[in-house]
Coordinates of C-alpha atoms in Angstrom, one line a residue:
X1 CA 85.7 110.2 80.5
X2 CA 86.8 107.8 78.1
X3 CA 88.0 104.2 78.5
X4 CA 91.4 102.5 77.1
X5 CA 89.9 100.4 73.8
X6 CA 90.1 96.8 74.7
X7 CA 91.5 96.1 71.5
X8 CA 94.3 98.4 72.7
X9 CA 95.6 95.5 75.1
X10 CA 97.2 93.8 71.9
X11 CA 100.4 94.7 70.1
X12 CA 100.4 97.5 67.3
X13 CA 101.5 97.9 63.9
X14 CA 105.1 100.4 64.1
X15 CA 105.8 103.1 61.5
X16 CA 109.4 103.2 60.1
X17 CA 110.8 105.1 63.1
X18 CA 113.6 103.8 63.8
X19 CA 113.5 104.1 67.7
X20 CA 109.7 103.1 67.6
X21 CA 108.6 101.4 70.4
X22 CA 105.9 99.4 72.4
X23 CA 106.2 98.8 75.9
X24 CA 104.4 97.0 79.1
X25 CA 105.0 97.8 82.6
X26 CA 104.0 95.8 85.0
X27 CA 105.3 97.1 88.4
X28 CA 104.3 95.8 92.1
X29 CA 105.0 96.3 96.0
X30 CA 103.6 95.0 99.1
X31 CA 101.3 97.0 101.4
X32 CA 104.3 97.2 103.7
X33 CA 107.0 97.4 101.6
X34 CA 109.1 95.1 102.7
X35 CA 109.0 93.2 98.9
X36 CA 108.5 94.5 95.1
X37 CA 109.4 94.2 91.6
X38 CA 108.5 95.3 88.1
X39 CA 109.0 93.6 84.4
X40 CA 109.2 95.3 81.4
X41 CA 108.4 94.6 77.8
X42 CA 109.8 96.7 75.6
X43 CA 109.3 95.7 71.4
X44 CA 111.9 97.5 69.3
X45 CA 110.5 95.8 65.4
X46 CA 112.5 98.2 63.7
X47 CA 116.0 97.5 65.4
X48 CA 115.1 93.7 65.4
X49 CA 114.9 93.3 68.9
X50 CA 113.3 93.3 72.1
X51 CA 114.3 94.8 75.8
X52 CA 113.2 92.7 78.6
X53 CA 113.7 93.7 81.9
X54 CA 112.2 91.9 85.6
X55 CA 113.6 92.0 89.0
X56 CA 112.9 91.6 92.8
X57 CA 113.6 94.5 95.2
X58 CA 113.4 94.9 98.8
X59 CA 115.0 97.5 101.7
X60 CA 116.7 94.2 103.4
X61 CA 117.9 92.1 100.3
X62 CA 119.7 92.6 97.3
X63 CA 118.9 93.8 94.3
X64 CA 117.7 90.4 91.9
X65 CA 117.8 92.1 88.3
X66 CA 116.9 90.3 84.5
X67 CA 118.4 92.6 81.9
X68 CA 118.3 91.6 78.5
X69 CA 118.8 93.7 75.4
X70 CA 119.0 91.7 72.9
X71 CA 116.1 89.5 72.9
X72 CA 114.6 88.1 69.4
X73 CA 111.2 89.4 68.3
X74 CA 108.2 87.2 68.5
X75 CA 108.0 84.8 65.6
X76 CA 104.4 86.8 65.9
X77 CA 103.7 90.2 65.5
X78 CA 100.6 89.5 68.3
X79 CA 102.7 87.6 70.0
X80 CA 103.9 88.7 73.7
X81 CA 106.0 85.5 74.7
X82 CA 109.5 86.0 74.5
X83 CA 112.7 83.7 74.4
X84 CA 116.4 83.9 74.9
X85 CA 119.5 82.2 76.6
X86 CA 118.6 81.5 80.2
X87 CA 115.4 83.5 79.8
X88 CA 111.6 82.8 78.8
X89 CA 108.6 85.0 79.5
X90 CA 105.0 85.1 78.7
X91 CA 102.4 88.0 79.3
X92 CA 98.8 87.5 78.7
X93 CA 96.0 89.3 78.5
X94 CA 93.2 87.8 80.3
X95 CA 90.3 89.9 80.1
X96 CA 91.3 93.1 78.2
X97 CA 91.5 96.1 80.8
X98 CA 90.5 93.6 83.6
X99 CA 92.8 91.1 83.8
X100 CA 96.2 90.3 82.9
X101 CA 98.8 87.7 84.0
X102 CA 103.1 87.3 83.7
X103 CA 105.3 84.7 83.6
X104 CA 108.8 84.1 84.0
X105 CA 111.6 81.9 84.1
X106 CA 115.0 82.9 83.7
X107 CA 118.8 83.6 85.4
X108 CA 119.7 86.7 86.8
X109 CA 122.1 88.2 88.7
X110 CA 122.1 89.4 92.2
X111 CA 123.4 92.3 93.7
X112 CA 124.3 94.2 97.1
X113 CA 124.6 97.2 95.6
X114 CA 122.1 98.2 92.9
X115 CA 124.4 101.3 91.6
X116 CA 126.5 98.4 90.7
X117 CA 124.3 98.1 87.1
X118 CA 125.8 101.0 85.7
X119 CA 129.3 98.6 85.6
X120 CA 130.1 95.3 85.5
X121 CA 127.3 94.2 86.9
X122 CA 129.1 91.8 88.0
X123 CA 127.0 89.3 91.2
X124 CA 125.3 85.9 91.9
X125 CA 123.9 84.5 89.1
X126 CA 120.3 83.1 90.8
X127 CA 117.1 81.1 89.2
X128 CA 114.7 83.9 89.4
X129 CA 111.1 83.2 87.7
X130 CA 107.1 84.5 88.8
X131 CA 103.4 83.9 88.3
X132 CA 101.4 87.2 88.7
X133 CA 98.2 88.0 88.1
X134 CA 97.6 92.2 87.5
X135 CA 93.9 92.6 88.4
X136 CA 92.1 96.2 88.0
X137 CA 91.5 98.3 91.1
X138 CA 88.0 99.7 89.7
X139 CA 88.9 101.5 86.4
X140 CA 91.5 101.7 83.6
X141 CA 92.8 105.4 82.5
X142 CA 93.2 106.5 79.1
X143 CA 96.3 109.1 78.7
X144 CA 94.8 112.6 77.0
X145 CA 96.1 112.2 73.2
X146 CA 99.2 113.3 73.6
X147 CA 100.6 109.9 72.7
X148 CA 98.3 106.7 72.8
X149 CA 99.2 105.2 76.0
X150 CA 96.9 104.2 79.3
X151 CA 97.3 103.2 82.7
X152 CA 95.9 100.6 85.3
X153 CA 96.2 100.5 89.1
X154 CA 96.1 97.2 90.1
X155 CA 96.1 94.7 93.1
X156 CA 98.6 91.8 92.3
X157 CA 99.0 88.4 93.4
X158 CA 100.7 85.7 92.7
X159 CA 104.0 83.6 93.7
X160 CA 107.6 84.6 93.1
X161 CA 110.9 82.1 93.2
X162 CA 114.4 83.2 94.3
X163 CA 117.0 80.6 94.3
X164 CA 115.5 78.1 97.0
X165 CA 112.9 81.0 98.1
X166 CA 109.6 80.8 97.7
X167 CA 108.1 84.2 97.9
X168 CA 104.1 85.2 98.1
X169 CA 102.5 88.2 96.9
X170 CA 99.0 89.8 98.0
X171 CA 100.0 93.4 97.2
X172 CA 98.9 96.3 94.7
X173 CA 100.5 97.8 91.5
X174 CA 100.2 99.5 88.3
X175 CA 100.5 98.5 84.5
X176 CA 100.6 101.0 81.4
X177 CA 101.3 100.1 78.0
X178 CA 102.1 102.8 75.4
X179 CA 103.1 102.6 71.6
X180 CA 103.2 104.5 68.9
X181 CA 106.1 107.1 69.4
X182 CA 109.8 107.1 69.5
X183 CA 111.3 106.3 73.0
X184 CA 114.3 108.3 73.6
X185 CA 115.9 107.9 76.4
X186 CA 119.4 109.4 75.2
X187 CA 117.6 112.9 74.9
X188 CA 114.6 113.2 76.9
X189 CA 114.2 113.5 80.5
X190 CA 110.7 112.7 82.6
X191 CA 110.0 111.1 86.2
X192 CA 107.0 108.9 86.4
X193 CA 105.2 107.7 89.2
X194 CA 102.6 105.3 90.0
X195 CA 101.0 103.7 93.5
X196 CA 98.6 103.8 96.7
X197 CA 98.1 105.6 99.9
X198 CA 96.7 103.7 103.2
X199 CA 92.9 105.1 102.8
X200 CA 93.0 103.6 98.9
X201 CA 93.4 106.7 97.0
X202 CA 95.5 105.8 94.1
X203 CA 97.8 107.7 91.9
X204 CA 99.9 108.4 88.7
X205 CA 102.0 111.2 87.0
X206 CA 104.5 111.6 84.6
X207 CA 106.4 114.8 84.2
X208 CA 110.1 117.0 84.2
X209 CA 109.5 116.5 80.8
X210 CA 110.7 120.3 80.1
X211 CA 113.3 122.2 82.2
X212 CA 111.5 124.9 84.2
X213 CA 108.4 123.6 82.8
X214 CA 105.7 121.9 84.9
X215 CA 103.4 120.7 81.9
X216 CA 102.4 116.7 82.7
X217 CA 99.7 114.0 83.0
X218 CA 98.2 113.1 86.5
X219 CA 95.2 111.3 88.1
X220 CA 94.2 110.9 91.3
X221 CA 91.4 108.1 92.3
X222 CA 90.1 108.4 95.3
X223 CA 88.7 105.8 97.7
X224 CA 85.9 104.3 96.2
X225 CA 85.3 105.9 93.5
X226 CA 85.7 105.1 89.4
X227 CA 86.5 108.7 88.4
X228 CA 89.5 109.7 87.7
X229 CA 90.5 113.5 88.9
X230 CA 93.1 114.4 86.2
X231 CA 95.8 117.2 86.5
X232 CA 97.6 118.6 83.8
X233 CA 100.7 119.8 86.1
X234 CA 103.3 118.0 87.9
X235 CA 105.7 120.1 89.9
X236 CA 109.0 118.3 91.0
X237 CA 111.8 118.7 93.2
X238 CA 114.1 115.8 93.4
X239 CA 117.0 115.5 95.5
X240 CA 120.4 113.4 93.8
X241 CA 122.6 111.4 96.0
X242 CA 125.7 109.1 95.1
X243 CA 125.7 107.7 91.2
X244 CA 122.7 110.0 91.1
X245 CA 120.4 107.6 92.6
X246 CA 117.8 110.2 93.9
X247 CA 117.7 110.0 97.7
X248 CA 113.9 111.8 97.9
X249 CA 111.1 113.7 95.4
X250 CA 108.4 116.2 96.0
X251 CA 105.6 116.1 93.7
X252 CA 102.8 117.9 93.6
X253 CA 100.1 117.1 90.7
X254 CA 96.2 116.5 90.4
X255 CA 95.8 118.2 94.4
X256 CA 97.8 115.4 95.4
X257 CA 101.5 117.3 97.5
X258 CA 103.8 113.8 97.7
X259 CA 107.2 112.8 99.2
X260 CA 108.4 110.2 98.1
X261 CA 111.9 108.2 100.0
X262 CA 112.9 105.5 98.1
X263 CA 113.5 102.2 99.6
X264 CA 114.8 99.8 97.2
X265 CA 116.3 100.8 93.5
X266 CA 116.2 99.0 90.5
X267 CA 118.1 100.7 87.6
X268 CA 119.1 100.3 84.3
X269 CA 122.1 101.5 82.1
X270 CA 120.7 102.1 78.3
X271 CA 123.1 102.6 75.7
X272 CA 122.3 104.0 72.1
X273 CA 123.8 102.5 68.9
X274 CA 126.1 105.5 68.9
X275 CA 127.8 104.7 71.8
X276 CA 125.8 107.4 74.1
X277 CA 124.2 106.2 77.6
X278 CA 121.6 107.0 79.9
X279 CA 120.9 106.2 83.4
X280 CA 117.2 105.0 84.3
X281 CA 116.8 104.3 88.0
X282 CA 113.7 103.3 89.0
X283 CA 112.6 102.7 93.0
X284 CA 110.0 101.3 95.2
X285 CA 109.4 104.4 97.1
X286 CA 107.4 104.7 101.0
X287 CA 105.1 108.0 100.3
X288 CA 103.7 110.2 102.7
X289 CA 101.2 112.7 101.4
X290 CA 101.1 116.7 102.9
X291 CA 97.7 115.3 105.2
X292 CA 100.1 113.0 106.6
X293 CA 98.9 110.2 105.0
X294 CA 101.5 107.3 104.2
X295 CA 101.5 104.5 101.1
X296 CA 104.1 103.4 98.8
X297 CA 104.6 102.8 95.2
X298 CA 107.0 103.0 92.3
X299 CA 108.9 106.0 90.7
X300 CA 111.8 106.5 88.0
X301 CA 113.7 109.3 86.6
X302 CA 114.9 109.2 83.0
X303 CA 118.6 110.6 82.9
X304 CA 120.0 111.6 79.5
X305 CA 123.9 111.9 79.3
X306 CA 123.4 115.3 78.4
X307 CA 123.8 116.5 82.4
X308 CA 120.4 117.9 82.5
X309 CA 118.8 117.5 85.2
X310 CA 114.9 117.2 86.8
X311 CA 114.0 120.2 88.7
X312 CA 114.8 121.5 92.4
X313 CA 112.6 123.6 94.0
X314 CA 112.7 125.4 97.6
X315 CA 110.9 123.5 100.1
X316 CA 108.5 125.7 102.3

């Protein structure tokens, strides 16, 4: 199976898309769930700008969410540090496909009710900043070429600061980093997933990508092994609630059958040039597998303003 190339782990060279885009992830949870977070590095060169997104999630706090679109680019194109009022981030490559550590320090606002993004947003405004280090749980993945892209479960560590709260992480998580292609969120739907069950079988799928259309990209790594067992389906049912935040997902892909209940939200409003929006919530999820295994882990659901929406299917 092949490998992610090393060189890879740096930034790329864009076409003249004008919706072209490069993007980290870096998402984490603890084993029991009770804390998590993501950041996001999103490089748009041809509109000039950069999305950066970071936050802290938990079922008994409120949501802590960075949300910057209008970041300046790097002074270089290699560059992943990034700069702006009240914001300053750094992301470094360690050891390519090994190792790789973030940085932040920056306001952000806080708030009781996460739906609350979609408005005014309107909350606390708290010192929020983190050290984490994104080390690789035995092997990196390499997306079929569909679109250059990998992904890396990880185990994370590291320290993150709250207003006067000093908060330490021994958990696991996931990074990917994709480029290459143009990211529309205003017209295209997908769910992702990433994370871990208990015995240390680990996880990822993206798909929904089609209504009525179950074509994807899965893996499944089981306990100690370095092979990935790939799946080229992912069958969905998601269930919306209020501001349509889903309140639960079935998934089935690479002979994994997963619910997922999400336990803390983190979303994001996007809005084109042209005025249109989407909705992009994205969750720190308990998961219990069909075996009645348990585990937890991060999921999203692009939502175009079109009104289409990810699959439901009867439940047996």
């Amino acid at each position: 199976m092949a490998t992610p190339d090393p060189a890879d782990e740096g930034r790329h060279t864009p076409d003249d898309e004008p919706l072209w885009n490069e993007s980290y992830y870096l998402d984490w949870f603890s084993e029991d769930l009770t804390v998590g977070g993501y950041a996001r590095i999103g490089f748009y060169p041809n509109l000039g700008r950069v999305w950066y997104w970071a936050c802290l999630v938990g079922p008994d706090r409120p949501l802590v969410t960075v949300i910057d679109h209008d970041v300046a680019l790097p002074s270089s194109t290699s560059s992943l540090e990034v700069r702006h009022d009240g914001l300053w981030a750094d992301h470094t490559v360690e050891t390519p496909n090994e190792h790789m550590t973030i940085n932040l320090e920056a306001f952000a606002v806080s708030l009781d009710d996460p739906a609350d993004v979609y408005g005014d947003a309107r909350g606390d405004r708290v010192p929020f900043g983190f050290e984490l280090d994104f080390e690789t749980d035995r092997a990196a993945y390499l997306w079929p070429p569909v679109t250059p892209r990998y992904e890396i479960p990880c185990r994370v560590h590291g320290e993150v600061l709250v207003g006067d709260e000093r908060i330490d992480v021994d958990g696991w998580g996931q990074r990917d980093h994709a480029w290459g292609a143009a990211r529309d969120w205003w017209t295209n739907q997908w769910s992702w997933s990433a994370g871990r069950l208990e015995d240390g079988t680990r996880w990822h799928t993206a798909g929904g990508f089609f209504p009525g259309e179950d074509w994807g990209v899965a893996y499944r790594l089981d306990p100690g092994s370095t092979e990935f067992a790939e799946g080229a389906s992912v069958e969905l049912d998601v269930t919306e609630g209020r501001e349509r935040l889903p309140t639960r997902t079935g998934l089935r892909a690479a002979e994994l059958d997963l619910e997922f209940e999400p336990v803390a939200f983190s979303p994001v409003l996007l809005e084109h040039p042209d005025g249109r929006r989407a909705r992009f919530p994205r969750a720190m999820a308990r998961v219990r597998s069909a075996d009645g295994r348990t585990g937890g882990g991060w999921i999203e659901w692009n939502q175009p303003p079109t009104g289409t929406k990810l699959p439901e299917r009867a439940r047996g």
